[in-house]
CSV table of N, CA and C in Angstrom, one decimal:
chain,number,residue,atom,x,y,z
Q,24,UNK,N,18.5,8.9,8.4
Q,24,UNK,CA,17.4,8.0,8.4
Q,24,UNK,C,17.8,6.6,8.0
Q,25,UNK,N,17.6,5.6,8.9
Q,25,UNK,CA,18.0,4.3,8.7
Q,25,UNK,C,16.7,3.5,8.1
Q,26,UNK,N,16.6,3.5,6.8
Q,26,UNK,CA,15.4,2.9,6.1
Q,26,UNK,C,15.7,1.5,5.7
Q,27,UNK,N,14.7,0.6,6.0
Q,27,UNK,CA,14.8,-0.8,5.5
Q,27,UNK,C,13.4,-1.2,5.0
Q,28,UNK,N,13.3,-2.0,3.9
Q,28,UNK,CA,12.1,-2.6,3.5
Q,28,UNK,C,12.3,-4.1,3.8
Q,29,UNK,N,11.4,-4.6,4.7
Q,29,UNK,CA,11.6,-6.0,5.2
Q,29,UNK,C,10.3,-6.7,5.0
Q,30,UNK,N,10.4,-8.1,4.9
Q,30,UNK,CA,9.2,-8.9,4.8
Q,30,UNK,C,8.3,-8.7,6.0
Q,31,UNK,N,7.0,-8.6,5.8
Q,31,UNK,CA,6.0,-8.5,6.8
Q,31,UNK,C,5.8,-9.8,7.4
Q,32,UNK,N,5.7,-9.9,8.7
Q,32,UNK,CA,5.3,-11.2,9.3
Q,32,UNK,C,3.9,-11.1,10.0
Q,33,UNK,N,3.3,-12.2,10.2
Q,33,UNK,CA,1.9,-12.3,10.6
Q,33,UNK,C,1.7,-11.6,12.0
Q,34,UNK,N,2.6,-11.6,12.9
Q,34,UNK,CA,2.4,-11.0,14.2
Q,34,UNK,C,2.4,-9.5,14.1
Q,35,UNK,N,2.8,-8.9,13.0
Q,35,UNK,CA,2.8,-7.5,12.8
Q,35,UNK,C,1.5,-7.0,12.2
Q,36,UNK,N,0.7,-7.9,11.7
Q,36,UNK,CA,-0.6,-7.5,11.0
Q,36,UNK,C,-1.5,-6.6,11.9
Q,37,UNK,N,-1.6,-6.8,13.2
Q,37,UNK,CA,-2.4,-5.9,14.0
Q,37,UNK,C,-1.9,-4.4,14.1
Q,38,UNK,N,-0.7,-4.2,13.7
Q,38,UNK,CA,-0.2,-2.8,13.6
Q,38,UNK,C,-0.3,-2.4,12.2
Q,39,UNK,N,0.1,-3.2,11.3
Q,39,UNK,CA,0.2,-2.9,9.8
Q,39,UNK,C,-1.1,-2.5,9.2
Q,40,UNK,N,-2.1,-3.4,9.4
Q,40,UNK,CA,-3.4,-3.2,8.8
Q,40,UNK,C,-4.1,-1.9,9.2
Q,41,UNK,N,-4.3,-1.7,10.5
Q,41,UNK,CA,-4.9,-0.4,10.9
Q,41,UNK,C,-4.1,0.8,10.4
Q,42,UNK,N,-2.8,0.8,10.4
Q,42,UNK,CA,-2.0,1.9,10.0
Q,42,UNK,C,-2.3,2.2,8.5
Q,43,UNK,N,-2.3,1.1,7.7
Q,43,UNK,CA,-2.6,1.2,6.2
Q,43,UNK,C,-4.0,1.8,6.0
Q,44,UNK,N,-5.0,1.3,6.7
Q,44,UNK,CA,-6.4,1.8,6.6
Q,44,UNK,C,-6.4,3.3,7.0
Q,45,UNK,N,-5.8,3.7,8.1
Q,45,UNK,CA,-5.8,5.0,8.5
Q,45,UNK,C,-5.2,6.0,7.5
Q,46,UNK,N,-4.1,5.5,6.9
Q,46,UNK,CA,-3.4,6.3,5.9
Q,46,UNK,C,-4.3,6.6,4.7
Q,47,UNK,N,-4.9,5.5,4.2
Q,47,UNK,CA,-5.8,5.6,3.0
Q,47,UNK,C,-7.0,6.5,3.4
Q,48,UNK,N,-7.6,6.3,4.6
Q,48,UNK,CA,-8.7,7.1,5.0
Q,48,UNK,C,-8.4,8.6,5.1
Q,49,UNK,N,-7.3,8.9,5.7
Q,49,UNK,CA,-6.9,10.3,5.8
Q,49,UNK,C,-6.7,11.0,4.5
Q,50,UNK,N,-6.1,10.3,3.6
Q,50,UNK,CA,-5.9,10.9,2.2
Q,50,UNK,C,-7.2,11.1,1.5
Q,51,UNK,N,-8.1,10.1,1.6
Q,51,UNK,CA,-9.4,10.1,1.0
Q,51,UNK,C,-10.2,11.3,1.6
Q,52,UNK,N,-10.1,11.5,2.9
Q,52,UNK,CA,-10.9,12.6,3.5
Q,52,UNK,C,-10.5,14.0,3.0
Q,53,UNK,N,-9.3,14.1,2.5
Q,53,UNK,CA,-8.9,15.4,1.9
Q,53,UNK,C,-9.7,15.7,0.7
Q,54,UNK,N,-10.0,14.6,-0.1
Q,54,UNK,CA,-10.8,14.8,-1.3
Q,54,UNK,C,-12.3,14.9,-0.9
Q,55,UNK,N,-12.8,14.2,0.1
Q,55,UNK,CA,-14.2,14.2,0.4
Q,55,UNK,C,-14.3,13.8,1.9
Q,56,UNK,N,-14.7,14.8,2.7
Q,56,UNK,CA,-14.7,14.6,4.2
Q,56,UNK,C,-15.7,13.6,4.7
Q,57,UNK,N,-16.7,13.3,3.8
Q,57,UNK,CA,-17.7,12.3,4.2
Q,57,UNK,C,-17.2,10.9,4.1
Q,58,UNK,N,-16.1,10.6,3.5
Q,58,UNK,CA,-15.6,9.3,3.3
Q,58,UNK,C,-15.1,8.7,4.6
Q,59,UNK,N,-15.4,7.5,4.9
Q,59,UNK,CA,-15.0,7.0,6.2
Q,59,UNK,C,-14.0,5.8,6.1
Q,60,UNK,N,-14.4,4.7,5.3
Q,60,UNK,CA,-13.6,3.5,5.3
Q,60,UNK,C,-13.4,3.1,3.8
Q,61,UNK,N,-12.4,3.8,3.2
Q,61,UNK,CA,-12.2,3.6,1.8
Q,61,UNK,C,-11.4,2.3,1.5
Q,62,UNK,N,-10.8,1.7,2.5
Q,62,UNK,CA,-10.0,0.5,2.3
Q,62,UNK,C,-10.4,-0.5,3.3
Q,63,UNK,N,-11.4,-1.4,3.0
Q,63,UNK,CA,-11.9,-2.4,3.9
Q,63,UNK,C,-10.7,-3.3,4.3
Q,64,UNK,N,-10.8,-3.7,5.6
Q,64,UNK,CA,-9.8,-4.7,6.1
Q,64,UNK,C,-9.8,-5.9,5.3
Q,65,UNK,N,-10.9,-6.4,4.8
Q,65,UNK,CA,-11.0,-7.6,4.1
Q,65,UNK,C,-10.2,-7.5,2.8
Q,66,UNK,N,-10.1,-6.3,2.2
Q,66,UNK,CA,-9.4,-6.2,1.0
Q,66,UNK,C,-7.9,-6.3,1.2
Q,67,UNK,N,-7.4,-5.8,2.4
Q,67,UNK,CA,-6.0,-6.0,2.7
Q,67,UNK,C,-5.7,-7.4,2.9
Q,68,UNK,N,-6.5,-8.1,3.7
Q,68,UNK,CA,-6.2,-9.5,3.9
Q,68,UNK,C,-6.4,-10.4,2.7
Q,69,UNK,N,-7.3,-10.0,1.8
Q,69,UNK,CA,-7.5,-10.7,0.5
Q,69,UNK,C,-6.2,-10.6,-0.3
Q,70,UNK,N,-5.6,-9.4,-0.3
Q,70,UNK,CA,-4.4,-9.2,-1.0
Q,70,UNK,C,-3.2,-10.0,-0.4
Q,71,UNK,N,-3.1,-10.0,0.9
Q,71,UNK,CA,-2.0,-10.7,1.6
Q,71,UNK,C,-2.1,-12.2,1.4
Q,72,UNK,N,-3.3,-12.7,1.2
Q,72,UNK,CA,-3.4,-14.2,1.2
Q,72,UNK,C,-3.4,-14.8,-0.2
Q,73,UNK,N,-3.2,-14.0,-1.2
Q,73,UNK,CA,-3.1,-14.5,-2.6
Q,73,UNK,C,-1.8,-15.4,-2.7
Q,74,UNK,N,-1.8,-16.3,-3.5
Q,74,UNK,CA,-0.7,-17.3,-3.7
Q,74,UNK,C,0.6,-16.6,-3.9
Q,75,UNK,N,0.6,-15.5,-4.7
Q,75,UNK,CA,1.9,-14.9,-5.1
Q,75,UNK,C,2.1,-13.5,-4.4
Q,76,UNK,N,1.4,-13.4,-3.2
Q,76,UNK,CA,1.5,-12.1,-2.5
Q,76,UNK,C,2.8,-12.0,-1.7
Q,77,UNK,N,3.3,-10.8,-1.6
Q,77,UNK,CA,4.4,-10.5,-0.7
Q,77,UNK,C,4.1,-9.2,0.0
Q,78,UNK,N,4.1,-9.3,1.3
Q,78,UNK,CA,3.9,-8.1,2.1
Q,78,UNK,C,5.2,-7.6,2.7
Q,79,UNK,N,5.4,-6.3,2.7
Q,79,UNK,CA,6.6,-5.7,3.2
Q,79,UNK,C,6.3,-4.5,4.2
Q,80,UNK,N,7.1,-4.4,5.2
Q,80,UNK,CA,7.0,-3.3,6.1
Q,80,UNK,C,8.2,-2.3,5.8
Q,81,UNK,N,7.9,-1.1,5.9
Q,81,UNK,CA,9.0,-0.1,5.8
Q,81,UNK,C,9.4,0.3,7.2
Q,82,UNK,N,10.6,0.2,7.5
Q,82,UNK,CA,11.1,0.4,8.9
Q,82,UNK,C,12.1,1.6,8.9
Q,83,UNK,N,11.9,2.6,9.7
Q,83,UNK,CA,12.9,3.6,9.9
Q,83,UNK,C,13.2,3.7,11.4
Q,84,UNK,N,14.5,3.5,11.7
Q,84,UNK,CA,14.9,3.6,13.1
Q,84,UNK,C,14.1,2.6,14.0
Q,85,UNK,N,13.9,1.4,13.5
Q,85,UNK,CA,13.2,0.3,14.2
Q,85,UNK,C,11.7,0.5,14.4
Q,86,UNK,N,11.1,1.5,13.7
Q,86,UNK,CA,9.7,1.7,13.7
Q,86,UNK,C,9.0,1.5,12.4
Q,87,UNK,N,7.9,0.8,12.3
Q,87,UNK,CA,7.2,0.6,11.1
Q,87,UNK,C,6.5,1.9,10.7
Q,88,UNK,N,6.9,2.4,9.5
Q,88,UNK,CA,6.4,3.7,9.1
Q,88,UNK,C,5.6,3.6,7.7
Q,89,UNK,N,5.4,2.4,7.3
Q,89,UNK,CA,4.7,2.2,6.0
Q,89,UNK,C,4.9,0.8,5.5
Q,90,UNK,N,4.5,0.6,4.3
Q,90,UNK,CA,4.6,-0.8,3.7
Q,90,UNK,C,4.0,-0.9,2.4
Q,91,UNK,N,4.0,-2.1,1.9
Q,91,UNK,CA,3.5,-2.4,0.6
Q,91,UNK,C,3.1,-3.9,0.5
Q,92,UNK,N,2.1,-4.1,-0.4
Q,92,UNK,CA,1.7,-5.5,-0.8
Q,92,UNK,C,1.8,-5.6,-2.3
Q,93,UNK,N,2.6,-6.6,-2.7
Q,93,UNK,CA,2.8,-6.8,-4.2
Q,93,UNK,C,2.4,-8.2,-4.5
Q,94,UNK,N,2.0,-8.4,-5.8
Q,94,UNK,CA,1.8,-9.7,-6.3
Q,94,UNK,C,2.9,-10.0,-7.4
Q,95,UNK,N,3.6,-11.0,-7.2
Q,95,UNK,CA,4.8,-11.3,-8.1
Q,95,UNK,C,4.5,-12.5,-9.0
Q,96,UNK,N,4.5,-12.3,-10.3
Q,96,UNK,CA,4.3,-13.4,-11.2
Q,96,UNK,C,5.6,-13.8,-11.8
Q,97,UNK,N,6.2,-14.9,-11.3
Q,97,UNK,CA,7.5,-15.3,-11.8
Q,97,UNK,C,7.5,-15.8,-13.2
Q,98,UNK,N,6.3,-16.2,-13.8
Q,98,UNK,CA,6.2,-16.7,-15.1
Q,98,UNK,C,6.3,-15.5,-16.2
Q,99,UNK,N,5.6,-14.5,-15.9
Q,99,UNK,CA,5.5,-13.4,-16.9
Q,99,UNK,C,6.3,-12.2,-16.5
Q,100,UNK,N,6.7,-12.1,-15.2
Q,100,UNK,CA,7.4,-10.9,-14.7
Q,100,UNK,C,6.5,-9.6,-14.9
Q,101,UNK,N,5.2,-9.8,-15.0
Q,101,UNK,CA,4.3,-8.7,-14.9
Q,101,UNK,C,3.7,-8.7,-13.5
Q,102,UNK,N,4.2,-7.8,-12.7
Q,102,UNK,CA,3.9,-7.8,-11.3
Q,102,UNK,C,2.9,-6.7,-11.0
Q,103,UNK,N,2.3,-6.8,-9.8
Q,103,UNK,CA,1.2,-5.8,-9.4
Q,103,UNK,C,1.5,-5.2,-8.1
Q,104,UNK,N,1.4,-3.9,-8.0
Q,104,UNK,CA,1.5,-3.3,-6.7
Q,104,UNK,C,0.1,-3.1,-6.2
Q,105,UNK,N,-0.3,-3.9,-5.2
Q,105,UNK,CA,-1.7,-3.8,-4.7
Q,105,UNK,C,-1.9,-2.6,-3.8
Q,106,UNK,N,-1.0,-2.4,-2.8
Q,106,UNK,CA,-1.1,-1.3,-1.9
Q,106,UNK,C,0.3,-0.8,-1.5
Q,107,UNK,N,0.5,0.5,-1.4
Q,107,UNK,CA,1.7,1.1,-0.8
Q,107,UNK,C,1.2,2.2,0.1
Q,108,UNK,N,1.7,2.3,1.3
Q,108,UNK,CA,1.2,3.3,2.2
Q,108,UNK,C,2.4,3.8,3.0
Q,109,UNK,N,2.2,5.1,3.5
Q,109,UNK,CA,3.2,5.6,4.5
Q,109,UNK,C,2.3,6.1,5.6
Q,110,UNK,N,2.7,5.7,6.8
Q,110,UNK,CA,2.0,6.2,8.0
Q,110,UNK,C,1.8,7.7,8.0
Q,111,UNK,N,0.6,8.1,8.4
Q,111,UNK,CA,0.3,9.6,8.3
Q,111,UNK,C,1.3,10.4,9.1
Q,112,UNK,N,1.9,9.9,10.2
Q,112,UNK,CA,2.9,10.7,11.0
Q,112,UNK,C,4.2,10.8,10.3
Q,113,UNK,N,4.4,10.1,9.2
Q,113,UNK,CA,5.7,10.0,8.5
Q,113,UNK,C,5.6,10.4,7.1
Q,114,UNK,N,4.5,11.0,6.6
Q,114,UNK,CA,4.4,11.4,5.2
Q,114,UNK,C,5.2,12.6,4.9
Q,115,UNK,N,5.5,12.8,3.6
Q,115,UNK,CA,6.2,14.0,3.1
Q,115,UNK,C,7.7,14.0,3.6
Q,116,UNK,N,8.2,12.8,3.7
Q,116,UNK,CA,9.7,12.6,4.1
Q,116,UNK,C,10.4,11.8,3.1
Q,117,UNK,N,9.8,11.4,2.0
Q,117,UNK,CA,10.4,10.6,0.9
Q,117,UNK,C,10.3,9.1,1.2
Q,118,UNK,N,9.5,8.7,2.2
Q,118,UNK,CA,9.5,7.3,2.5
Q,118,UNK,C,8.8,6.5,1.4
Q,119,UNK,N,7.7,7.1,0.8
Q,119,UNK,CA,7.0,6.4,-0.2
Q,119,UNK,C,7.9,6.1,-1.4
Q,120,UNK,N,8.7,7.1,-1.8
Q,120,UNK,CA,9.7,6.9,-2.8
Q,120,UNK,C,10.7,5.8,-2.5
Q,121,UNK,N,11.1,5.8,-1.2
Q,121,UNK,CA,12.1,4.8,-0.8
Q,121,UNK,C,11.5,3.4,-0.9
Q,122,UNK,N,10.2,3.3,-0.5
Q,122,UNK,CA,9.5,2.0,-0.6
Q,122,UNK,C,9.5,1.5,-2.0
Q,123,UNK,N,9.1,2.4,-2.9
Q,123,UNK,CA,9.0,2.1,-4.3
Q,123,UNK,C,10.3,1.7,-4.9
Q,124,UNK,N,11.3,2.4,-4.7
Q,124,UNK,CA,12.7,2.1,-5.3
Q,124,UNK,C,13.2,0.8,-4.7
Q,125,UNK,N,12.9,0.5,-3.4
Q,125,UNK,CA,13.3,-0.7,-2.8
Q,125,UNK,C,12.6,-1.9,-3.4
Q,126,UNK,N,11.4,-1.7,-3.8
Q,126,UNK,CA,10.6,-2.8,-4.5
Q,126,UNK,C,11.2,-3.0,-5.9
Q,127,UNK,N,11.5,-1.9,-6.6
Q,127,UNK,CA,12.1,-2.1,-7.9
Q,127,UNK,C,13.4,-2.8,-7.8
Q,128,UNK,N,14.2,-2.5,-6.8
Q,128,UNK,CA,15.5,-3.2,-6.6
Q,128,UNK,C,15.3,-4.6,-6.3
Q,129,UNK,N,14.3,-4.9,-5.5
Q,129,UNK,CA,14.1,-6.3,-5.0
Q,129,UNK,C,13.6,-7.2,-6.2
Q,130,UNK,N,12.9,-6.6,-7.2
Q,130,UNK,CA,12.4,-7.4,-8.3
Q,130,UNK,C,12.9,-6.8,-9.6
Q,131,UNK,N,14.2,-6.8,-9.9
Q,131,UNK,CA,14.7,-6.1,-11.1
Q,131,UNK,C,14.3,-6.8,-12.4
Q,132,UNK,N,13.8,-8.1,-12.3
Q,132,UNK,CA,13.4,-8.8,-13.5
Q,132,UNK,C,12.0,-8.3,-14.0
Q,133,UNK,N,11.3,-7.5,-13.2
Q,133,UNK,CA,10.0,-7.1,-13.6
Q,133,UNK,C,10.0,-6.3,-14.9
Q,134,UNK,N,9.1,-6.8,-15.8
Q,134,UNK,CA,8.9,-6.2,-17.1
Q,134,UNK,C,7.9,-5.1,-17.0
Q,135,UNK,N,6.9,-5.3,-16.2
Q,135,UNK,CA,5.8,-4.3,-16.0
Q,135,UNK,C,5.3,-4.3,-14.6
Q,136,UNK,N,5.2,-3.2,-14.0
Q,136,UNK,CA,4.5,-3.0,-12.7
Q,136,UNK,C,3.1,-2.5,-13.0
Q,137,UNK,N,2.1,-3.2,-12.7
Q,137,UNK,CA,0.7,-2.8,-12.8
Q,137,UNK,C,0.3,-2.2,-11.5
Q,138,UNK,N,-0.4,-1.1,-11.5
Q,138,UNK,CA,-0.8,-0.5,-10.2
Q,138,UNK,C,-2.0,0.5,-10.5
Q,139,UNK,N,-2.7,0.8,-9.4
Q,139,UNK,CA,-3.7,1.8,-9.5
Q,139,UNK,C,-3.2,3.1,-8.9
Q,140,UNK,N,-3.2,4.1,-9.6
Q,140,UNK,CA,-2.7,5.4,-9.1
Q,140,UNK,C,-3.7,6.0,-8.2
Q,141,UNK,N,-3.2,6.8,-7.2
Q,141,UNK,CA,-4.1,7.3,-6.2
Q,141,UNK,C,-5.2,8.2,-6.8
Q,142,UNK,N,-4.9,8.9,-7.9
Q,142,UNK,CA,-6.0,9.7,-8.6
Q,142,UNK,C,-7.0,8.8,-9.1
Q,143,UNK,N,-6.6,7.6,-9.6
Q,143,UNK,CA,-7.6,6.7,-10.2
Q,143,UNK,C,-8.5,6.2,-9.0
Q,144,UNK,N,-8.0,6.0,-7.9
Q,144,UNK,CA,-8.8,5.6,-6.7
Q,144,UNK,C,-9.8,6.6,-6.4
Q,145,UNK,N,-9.4,7.9,-6.4
Q,145,UNK,CA,-10.3,9.0,-6.0
Q,145,UNK,C,-11.4,9.1,-7.1
Q,146,UNK,N,-11.0,8.9,-8.4
Q,146,UNK,CA,-12.0,9.0,-9.4
Q,146,UNK,C,-13.0,7.9,-9.2
Q,147,UNK,N,-12.5,6.7,-8.9
Q,147,UNK,CA,-13.4,5.6,-8.7
Q,147,UNK,C,-14.3,5.8,-7.5
Q,148,UNK,N,-13.8,6.3,-6.4
Q,148,UNK,CA,-14.5,6.6,-5.1
Q,148,UNK,C,-15.6,7.7,-5.4
Q,149,UNK,N,-15.2,8.7,-6.1
Q,149,UNK,CA,-16.1,9.8,-6.4
Q,149,UNK,C,-17.3,9.3,-7.3
Q,150,UNK,N,-16.9,8.4,-8.2
Q,150,UNK,CA,-18.0,7.9,-9.1
Q,150,UNK,C,-19.0,7.0,-8.3
Q,151,UNK,N,-18.4,6.2,-7.5
Q,151,UNK,CA,-19.3,5.3,-6.7
Q,151,UNK,C,-20.2,6.2,-5.7
Q,152,UNK,N,-19.6,7.2,-5.1
Q,152,UNK,CA,-20.3,8.0,-4.2
Q,152,UNK,C,-21.4,8.7,-5.0
Q,153,UNK,N,-21.1,9.3,-6.2
Q,153,UNK,CA,-22.1,10.0,-7.0
Q,153,UNK,C,-23.2,9.0,-7.4
Q,154,UNK,N,-22.9,7.8,-7.7
Q,154,UNK,CA,-24.0,6.8,-8.1
Q,154,UNK,C,-24.9,6.4,-6.9
Q,155,UNK,N,-24.3,6.4,-5.7
Q,155,UNK,CA,-25.1,6.1,-4.5
Q,155,UNK,C,-26.0,7.2,-4.0
Q,156,UNK,N,-25.7,8.4,-4.4
Q,156,UNK,CA,-26.4,9.6,-3.9
Q,156,UNK,C,-27.7,9.8,-4.7
């Protein structure tokens, strides 16, 4: 497997954004089949347009198979992983781990990586759904 984590460019967004949404939606539906759009497009674009945002695509054999969006604070080195996804057709192949380790190697000065764990997202979604019902 020829894996590379590369900067995301604007012309790739029409592929990147729907693939990220689909990945999050499919994982969420495992928890609750009634969930439809757990990651709004606006949230992805809001993350990508922050001043300190860096978007990355994960490429295997010249195909985008995942990616990540991070916020890098050069002043404090307390950075944030906004989103990390692996395309549903490529899950369970170690790609998520490769993305994460590539990010750690790219930003070795990081003192703290802040992130929301997937279980925390499901707890949040379940709580919101319960409150709305």
